Amino acid sequence: MRLPLRACLTGLLYLCACGTAWAQFDQYTTPGGPAGRPEDAKGRLAREVSEARYHLGPLRIAPSLGFKDAAYVKALLANGRPAPADVTVTIGGGVRLYLPTGAKITWTAYALPEYVWWRKTTERRRFNERFGAGFHAFGTRLTVEAEANRDEAQRLLTPELPRLANSRDDHAGLTAEIRITHKLSVYASGSTFKEKSLLAADDPEAALLHVLDHREQVGRAGVHWRPVTGWLFGLGAERTRADFVDRRRGEPDRSNTGTAPFFEALYDHDRLLVSADLAARSLRAAQGSDFVRYDRVTGQATAAYRTGAGPEVFLYGHRNIVYSVLSQYPYLEEQRVGASLHFRLGHRGRGSLYLEGGKDGYTASVSGVPNRSDDVTSFGGTVQIDLGHTAGIVFTGVRSRFRSNLPGGDRTFTSLGVTVALAGKSAL
């Protein structure tokens, strides 16, 4: 199967309030590594509240308006027939609300609907819903955060089929942390997540991407130790369950359950950053599914150094499971390592360049299925320019190449894009 996809002017503006990955595994990891140094939840919320442009009594209001995914798309589909070249634009806007009710509690909400427009394939035009709410309490000893949201968006759903498609993510989560001493705290979190593709029934890839629809439940409990400023260590256990309950007759079932001890480490001080989040996975098939047992360490690690002149160098890597759209392979193991350079461009601009590579190793569900592995390389960059208090523009470029050991498995993805935020540039 050869599936090259060329997309020009593809924006990467996220007009949603949350950027956290809630699922057990990311189905698609955008190349480029970390966007910057990590920001804790309390600091991020304080920054967002301070940047809200309008006040209505205690209510902070942050409007958002812009466009993304302004793209010229040309593709050769898996059936060997070239799809007609087309143009797509996603226009998004709405509002984010922040309501402090005291010095330690803030309620949040957002409504950021989008309209996805295609010039020729009019059946792909649609309104996407994006809304959610949250409760955030940061006390002296107790921290509690609860969030629930629905996000529909046009995006890349899997590296196996690099095409833009609409999908829906429904999420609800609760996290609580209790500080026992100045240095030691215990915490627990639980979340439920549902992913569903939104392709039209007559779309040639609808049945293929429907295989990825599933529900997940993830629970974590552990301890955090902060020996000195800038240091954090975490240790605990995680319980997960993934259910592919809405599959059609004859479709593969990748339902699985598992437990995993995990380890977290963070050092962030002055010029140096080192972080890691690793879990020793032990996943088993559930409900008689065709999931193949998995026992390996997954997670990510990052090291960064800020030079005296200002640029910052990031080295990063991750190992992850990605559910496959192919019936004979329940999943593939995604491994990446890369490097990126982050730099300033005067007082209003900043950018990054990156290069990464790795391998996607497929696991077969039955004997006799050919061994498959894809070598992956990606490079690209981003330039962001602030146009004022509420506006900004981002130029992006990326090229990913997948070289498979099986004939017909090679594919490429190329994107040169522009994103414009007319209001709410913090979403860039």
Coordinates of C-alpha atoms in Angstrom, one line a residue:
M1 CA 0.0 0.0 0.0
R2 CA 1.5 3.3 -1.1
L3 CA -0.2 6.3 0.4
P4 CA 1.7 9.6 0.0
L5 CA -0.1 12.7 1.1
R6 CA 0.9 16.3 0.3
A7 CA -0.8 19.1 2.2
C8 CA 0.1 22.8 1.9
L9 CA -0.9 25.5 4.3
T10 CA -1.9 23.2 7.2
G11 CA -2.3 25.1 10.4
L12 CA -1.8 23.8 13.9
L13 CA -3.8 26.2 16.0
Y14 CA -5.5 24.5 18.9
L15 CA -8.6 26.5 20.0
C16 CA -9.3 24.3 22.9
A17 CA -8.7 25.0 26.6
C18 CA -6.8 21.7 27.4
G19 CA -3.7 20.3 25.9
T20 CA -3.3 17.2 28.1
A21 CA -3.3 13.7 26.7
W22 CA -6.0 11.8 28.6
A23 CA -5.9 8.5 26.9
Q24 CA -3.6 5.6 28.0
F25 CA -1.7 5.9 24.8
D26 CA -1.6 8.7 22.2
Q27 CA -2.9 7.3 18.9
Y28 CA -0.8 9.9 17.0
T29 CA 2.2 11.8 18.3
T30 CA 2.9 15.0 16.5
P31 CA 6.6 15.2 15.5
G32 CA 8.8 17.8 17.1
G33 CA 9.0 16.9 20.8
P34 CA 8.2 19.2 23.7
A35 CA 6.9 22.7 22.8
G36 CA 8.8 24.0 25.8
R37 CA 9.5 23.5 29.5
P38 CA 6.7 22.0 31.5
E39 CA 4.3 24.3 33.4
D40 CA 2.4 23.1 36.5
A41 CA -1.4 23.2 36.6
K42 CA -1.5 26.0 39.1
G43 CA 0.9 28.3 37.2
R44 CA -0.8 27.6 33.9
L45 CA -4.2 28.5 35.3
A46 CA -2.9 31.7 36.9
R47 CA -1.4 32.7 33.6
E48 CA -4.6 32.1 31.7
V49 CA -6.6 34.1 34.2
S50 CA -4.2 37.0 34.0
E51 CA -4.3 37.0 30.2
A52 CA -8.1 37.1 30.0
R53 CA -8.9 40.4 28.3
Y54 CA -12.3 41.2 29.6
H55 CA -13.8 41.4 33.2
L56 CA -17.4 41.2 34.2
G57 CA -17.3 41.5 37.9
P58 CA -15.2 38.5 39.1
L59 CA -15.7 36.7 35.8
R60 CA -12.7 36.7 33.4
I61 CA -13.6 36.4 29.7
A62 CA -11.1 35.4 27.0
P63 CA -12.5 35.5 23.5
S64 CA -10.9 33.4 20.8
L65 CA -11.0 33.7 17.0
G66 CA -8.8 32.4 14.2
F67 CA -8.4 29.8 11.5
K68 CA -6.4 26.6 11.2
D69 CA -5.9 23.8 8.7
A70 CA -5.9 26.1 5.7
A71 CA -4.6 23.5 3.4
Y72 CA -4.3 22.4 -0.2
V73 CA -4.5 18.5 -0.1
K74 CA -3.5 16.0 -2.7
A75 CA -3.4 12.3 -1.9
L76 CA -3.0 8.9 -3.4
L77 CA -5.4 6.6 -1.5
A78 CA -4.8 2.9 -0.5
N79 CA -6.9 1.7 -3.4
G80 CA -4.4 3.1 -5.8
R81 CA -6.8 5.8 -7.1
P82 CA -5.7 9.5 -6.7
A83 CA -8.1 11.6 -4.8
P84 CA -9.1 14.9 -6.3
A85 CA -7.0 17.8 -5.1
D86 CA -8.9 20.0 -2.7
V87 CA -8.7 22.9 -0.4
T88 CA -9.9 22.9 3.3
V89 CA -10.1 25.6 6.0
T90 CA -11.2 25.3 9.6
I91 CA -12.6 28.4 11.2
G92 CA -12.9 28.5 15.0
G93 CA -13.9 30.9 17.6
G94 CA -15.6 31.2 20.9
V95 CA -14.9 32.1 24.5
R96 CA -13.2 30.8 27.6
L97 CA -14.5 31.7 31.1
Y98 CA -12.7 31.9 34.4
L99 CA -14.6 32.5 37.7
P100 CA -12.5 32.7 40.8
T101 CA -14.5 32.1 44.0
G102 CA -12.0 32.9 46.6
A103 CA -8.2 33.0 46.6
K104 CA -7.8 29.2 46.0
I105 CA -10.8 28.1 43.8
T106 CA -11.4 28.8 40.1
W107 CA -14.3 27.5 37.9
T108 CA -13.6 27.3 34.2
A109 CA -15.6 26.7 31.0
Y110 CA -15.1 27.0 27.3
A111 CA -17.2 26.9 24.1
L112 CA -15.0 26.9 20.9
P113 CA -17.0 25.5 18.0
E114 CA -15.4 25.1 14.6
Y115 CA -16.5 24.9 11.0
V116 CA -14.6 22.6 8.7
W117 CA -14.9 23.6 5.0
W118 CA -13.9 21.7 1.9
R119 CA -14.1 23.3 -1.5
K120 CA -14.9 20.2 -3.7
T121 CA -15.7 17.3 -1.3
T122 CA -18.7 19.1 0.3
E123 CA -19.8 16.0 2.2
R124 CA -16.8 16.6 4.4
R125 CA -18.0 20.0 5.6
R126 CA -19.3 20.0 9.1
F127 CA -19.6 21.9 12.4
N128 CA -17.5 20.5 15.2
E129 CA -18.5 20.8 18.9
R130 CA -15.9 21.9 21.4
F131 CA -17.0 22.6 24.9
G132 CA -16.1 21.8 28.5
A133 CA -16.0 22.8 32.1
G134 CA -13.7 22.4 35.1
F135 CA -13.2 23.0 38.8
H136 CA -9.7 23.8 40.2
A137 CA -8.9 24.2 43.9
F138 CA -5.3 24.8 44.9
G139 CA -5.2 24.8 48.7
T140 CA -2.2 24.8 51.1
R141 CA -2.4 21.1 51.6
L142 CA -5.1 19.9 49.2
T143 CA -5.3 20.2 45.4
V144 CA -8.4 19.0 43.5
E145 CA -9.1 19.3 39.8
A146 CA -12.1 18.0 37.9
E147 CA -12.8 18.4 34.2
A148 CA -15.3 17.2 31.6
N149 CA -15.3 18.1 27.9
R150 CA -16.2 17.1 24.4
D151 CA -13.8 18.0 21.6
E152 CA -14.6 17.3 17.9
A153 CA -11.8 18.3 15.5
Q154 CA -10.2 17.5 12.1
R155 CA -6.8 15.9 12.7
L156 CA -4.5 13.1 11.8
L157 CA -5.9 10.0 13.6
T158 CA -3.1 7.4 12.9
P159 CA 0.4 7.3 11.3
E160 CA -0.8 4.3 9.2
L161 CA -3.2 6.6 7.3
P162 CA -1.9 10.2 7.3
R163 CA -5.1 12.0 6.2
L164 CA -7.2 14.7 7.8
A165 CA -10.4 13.2 9.4
N166 CA -12.9 14.4 12.0
S167 CA -13.1 12.6 15.3
R168 CA -14.8 13.1 18.7
D169 CA -13.1 12.9 22.1
D170 CA -15.2 12.8 25.2
H171 CA -13.4 13.0 28.5
A172 CA -14.0 13.3 32.3
G173 CA -11.3 13.3 34.9
L174 CA -10.7 13.9 38.6
T175 CA -7.3 14.5 40.4
A176 CA -6.6 15.0 44.1
E177 CA -3.3 15.5 45.8
I178 CA -2.7 15.9 49.6
R179 CA 0.5 17.3 51.0
I180 CA 1.6 15.3 54.0
T181 CA 4.8 17.3 54.7
H182 CA 6.5 20.2 52.9
K183 CA 8.3 17.7 50.7
L184 CA 6.0 14.6 50.5
S185 CA 2.5 14.3 49.0
V186 CA 0.1 11.5 47.9
Y187 CA -2.2 11.7 45.0
A188 CA -4.8 9.8 43.0
S189 CA -6.4 10.4 39.6
G190 CA -9.1 8.8 37.5
S191 CA -10.4 9.5 34.0
T192 CA -12.7 8.1 31.4
F193 CA -12.1 8.7 27.7
K194 CA -14.0 7.9 24.5
E195 CA -12.8 8.3 21.0
K196 CA -15.0 8.0 17.9
S197 CA -14.3 8.8 14.3
L198 CA -16.8 11.0 12.5
L199 CA -16.3 10.1 8.9
A200 CA -19.3 9.9 6.6
A201 CA -20.5 6.3 5.9
D202 CA -19.7 6.6 2.2
D203 CA -16.1 7.7 2.9
P204 CA -13.7 5.0 1.6
E205 CA -11.7 5.1 4.8
A206 CA -14.7 5.2 7.2
A207 CA -14.6 1.4 8.0
L208 CA -10.9 1.4 8.4
L209 CA -10.8 4.3 11.0
H210 CA -13.9 3.0 12.8
V211 CA -11.7 0.2 14.0
L212 CA -9.9 2.7 16.3
D213 CA -13.1 3.7 18.2
H214 CA -12.9 2.8 21.8
R215 CA -13.4 3.7 25.5
E216 CA -10.7 3.9 28.1
Q217 CA -10.6 4.1 31.9
V218 CA -7.3 5.0 33.6
G219 CA -6.6 5.2 37.3
R220 CA -3.4 6.3 39.0
A221 CA -2.2 6.5 42.6
G222 CA 1.2 7.4 44.0
V223 CA 3.5 9.7 46.0
H224 CA 5.4 12.8 45.0
W225 CA 8.6 13.8 46.7
R226 CA 10.1 17.3 46.3
P227 CA 13.4 17.2 48.1
V228 CA 14.4 20.8 47.0
T229 CA 13.2 23.4 44.7
G230 CA 13.3 22.3 41.1
W231 CA 13.3 18.5 41.9
L232 CA 10.4 16.1 41.8
F233 CA 10.2 12.3 42.0
G234 CA 7.1 10.2 41.7
L235 CA 6.3 6.6 42.3
G236 CA 3.0 4.7 42.1
A237 CA 0.8 2.3 40.1
E238 CA -1.6 2.6 37.3
R239 CA -4.7 0.5 36.3
T240 CA -6.0 0.7 32.7
R241 CA -8.9 -0.7 30.7
A242 CA -9.6 -0.2 27.0
D243 CA -12.9 -1.5 25.4
F244 CA -13.6 -1.6 21.7
V245 CA -17.3 -2.2 22.4
D246 CA -18.8 -0.5 19.4
R247 CA -17.1 -2.6 16.7
R248 CA -19.0 -3.9 13.8
R249 CA -19.3 -7.6 12.9
G250 CA -16.0 -9.0 11.6
E251 CA -13.9 -6.1 12.9
P252 CA -10.9 -6.8 15.2
D253 CA -11.3 -6.4 19.0
R254 CA -8.3 -4.9 20.8
S255 CA -9.9 -4.7 24.3
N256 CA -7.3 -5.0 27.0
T257 CA -6.6 -4.5 30.7
G258 CA -3.4 -4.0 32.7
T259 CA -1.5 -2.7 35.6
A260 CA 1.8 -0.9 35.6
P261 CA 4.1 0.5 38.2
F262 CA 5.4 3.9 37.1
F263 CA 8.2 6.3 37.9
E264 CA 8.4 10.1 37.4
A265 CA 11.4 12.4 37.7
L266 CA 11.8 16.1 37.0
Y267 CA 14.7 18.5 37.4
D268 CA 14.0 22.0 36.2
H269 CA 16.4 24.7 37.3
D270 CA 18.1 27.6 35.5
R271 CA 19.5 26.3 32.2
L272 CA 19.0 22.5 32.6
L273 CA 15.9 20.4 32.4
V274 CA 15.6 16.6 32.8
S275 CA 12.3 14.8 32.9
A276 CA 11.0 11.2 32.6
D277 CA 7.7 9.4 32.9
L278 CA 8.1 5.6 32.6
A279 CA 5.6 2.7 33.2
A280 CA 6.4 -1.0 33.2
R281 CA 3.3 -2.2 31.2
S282 CA 1.6 -5.5 31.6
L283 CA -1.3 -5.6 29.3
R284 CA -3.6 -8.6 28.7
A285 CA -6.5 -9.3 26.3
A286 CA -10.0 -8.7 27.8
Q287 CA -13.3 -10.3 26.8
G288 CA -11.7 -12.8 24.5
S289 CA -10.3 -10.1 22.2
D290 CA -7.5 -10.5 19.7
F291 CA -5.1 -8.3 21.7
V292 CA -1.6 -9.8 22.1
R293 CA 0.0 -9.7 25.5
Y294 CA 2.4 -6.8 26.0
D295 CA 5.1 -6.6 28.7
R296 CA 7.5 -3.7 28.2
V297 CA 8.4 -0.2 29.5
T298 CA 6.6 2.7 27.8
G299 CA 6.9 6.4 28.4
Q300 CA 8.9 9.5 27.5
A301 CA 12.1 11.2 28.5
T302 CA 13.4 14.7 27.8
A303 CA 16.7 16.6 28.4
A304 CA 17.1 20.3 27.6
Y305 CA 19.8 22.9 28.0
R306 CA 19.4 26.7 27.6
T307 CA 22.6 28.3 26.3
G308 CA 23.8 31.7 27.6
A309 CA 22.9 33.3 24.3
G310 CA 19.3 32.3 24.6
P311 CA 18.6 29.2 22.3
E312 CA 17.6 26.0 24.0
V313 CA 18.4 22.5 22.8
F314 CA 16.0 19.6 23.5
L315 CA 16.8 15.9 23.3
Y316 CA 13.8 13.7 23.6
G317 CA 12.5 10.2 23.0
H318 CA 9.4 8.0 23.7
R319 CA 8.0 4.5 23.3
N320 CA 4.3 4.0 22.9
I321 CA 1.6 1.6 21.8
V322 CA -0.5 2.6 18.8
Y323 CA -3.6 0.6 17.9
S324 CA -3.5 -0.6 14.3
V325 CA -6.2 -0.2 11.6
L326 CA -5.0 -3.5 10.1
S327 CA -6.9 -6.6 11.2
Q328 CA -3.8 -8.9 11.3
Y329 CA -1.9 -6.5 13.6
P330 CA -3.6 -5.5 17.0
Y331 CA -1.0 -2.7 17.6
L332 CA 2.3 -1.3 16.7
E333 CA 5.1 -0.1 19.0
E334 CA 6.1 3.4 18.2
Q335 CA 9.7 4.4 19.1
R336 CA 11.1 7.9 18.5
V337 CA 14.3 9.8 19.4
G338 CA 14.9 13.4 18.3
A339 CA 16.5 16.8 18.8
S340 CA 15.0 20.2 18.5
L341 CA 16.4 23.8 18.8
H342 CA 14.2 26.5 20.3
F343 CA 15.2 30.2 19.6
R344 CA 14.0 33.8 19.8
L345 CA 13.5 36.1 16.9
G346 CA 13.7 39.6 18.2
H347 CA 11.2 40.7 20.8
R348 CA 8.0 39.4 19.2
G349 CA 9.1 36.1 17.5
R350 CA 10.2 32.7 18.4
G351 CA 10.8 29.4 16.5
S352 CA 12.0 25.9 16.6
L353 CA 13.6 23.3 14.3
Y354 CA 13.7 19.6 14.8
L355 CA 14.9 16.3 13.4
E356 CA 13.7 12.9 14.7
G357 CA 13.7 9.2 13.7
G358 CA 12.6 5.9 14.9
K359 CA 10.7 2.7 14.1
D360 CA 7.1 1.4 14.2
G361 CA 7.2 -2.4 15.0
Y362 CA 4.0 -4.3 14.3
T363 CA 2.8 -7.2 16.5
A364 CA 0.8 -9.9 14.6
S365 CA -2.3 -11.5 16.1
V366 CA -1.7 -15.0 14.6
S367 CA 1.2 -17.0 13.3
G368 CA 2.0 -16.8 9.7
V369 CA 1.4 -13.1 9.4
P370 CA 4.5 -11.3 7.8
N371 CA 6.7 -9.4 10.2
R372 CA 6.4 -5.7 9.6
S373 CA 8.4 -2.7 10.7
D374 CA 8.5 0.8 9.3
D375 CA 11.5 3.1 9.6
V376 CA 10.3 6.7 10.3
T377 CA 12.1 10.0 9.8
S378 CA 10.6 13.5 10.4
F379 CA 11.9 17.0 10.2
G380 CA 10.4 20.5 10.4
G381 CA 10.0 23.7 12.2
T382 CA 7.8 26.4 13.6
V383 CA 7.9 30.2 13.6
Q384 CA 5.5 32.2 15.8
I385 CA 5.1 36.0 15.7
D386 CA 3.1 38.0 18.3
L387 CA 1.1 40.7 16.6
G388 CA -0.2 42.3 19.8
H389 CA -1.9 41.5 23.0
T390 CA -4.5 39.2 21.5
A391 CA -3.2 38.3 18.0
G392 CA -0.5 36.1 16.5
I393 CA 0.5 34.1 13.5
V394 CA 2.3 30.8 13.2
F395 CA 4.1 29.3 10.2
T396 CA 4.8 25.5 10.3
G397 CA 6.4 22.9 8.2
V398 CA 6.8 19.1 8.6
R399 CA 7.8 16.2 6.5
S400 CA 7.5 12.6 7.7
R401 CA 8.6 9.5 5.7
F402 CA 7.6 5.9 6.5
R403 CA 9.7 3.2 4.8
S404 CA 8.2 -0.3 5.3
N405 CA 9.9 -3.6 5.0
L406 CA 6.8 -4.9 3.2
P407 CA 6.1 -3.9 -0.4
G408 CA 3.5 -1.2 -0.8
G409 CA 3.8 0.0 2.8
D410 CA 5.8 3.2 2.2
R411 CA 4.0 6.6 2.7
T412 CA 4.9 10.2 3.2
F413 CA 3.3 13.3 4.8
T414 CA 4.3 16.8 3.9
S415 CA 2.7 20.0 5.4
L416 CA 3.5 23.7 5.0
G417 CA 1.1 25.7 7.0
V418 CA -0.1 29.0 8.4
T419 CA -2.3 29.6 11.5
V420 CA -3.7 33.0 12.4
A421 CA -5.3 33.9 15.8
L422 CA -7.2 37.2 15.6
A423 CA -8.1 36.9 19.3
G424 CA -6.7 34.6 22.0
K425 CA -3.1 34.2 20.9
S426 CA -2.4 32.0 23.9
A427 CA -4.1 29.2 22.0
L428 CA -1.3 29.2 19.4

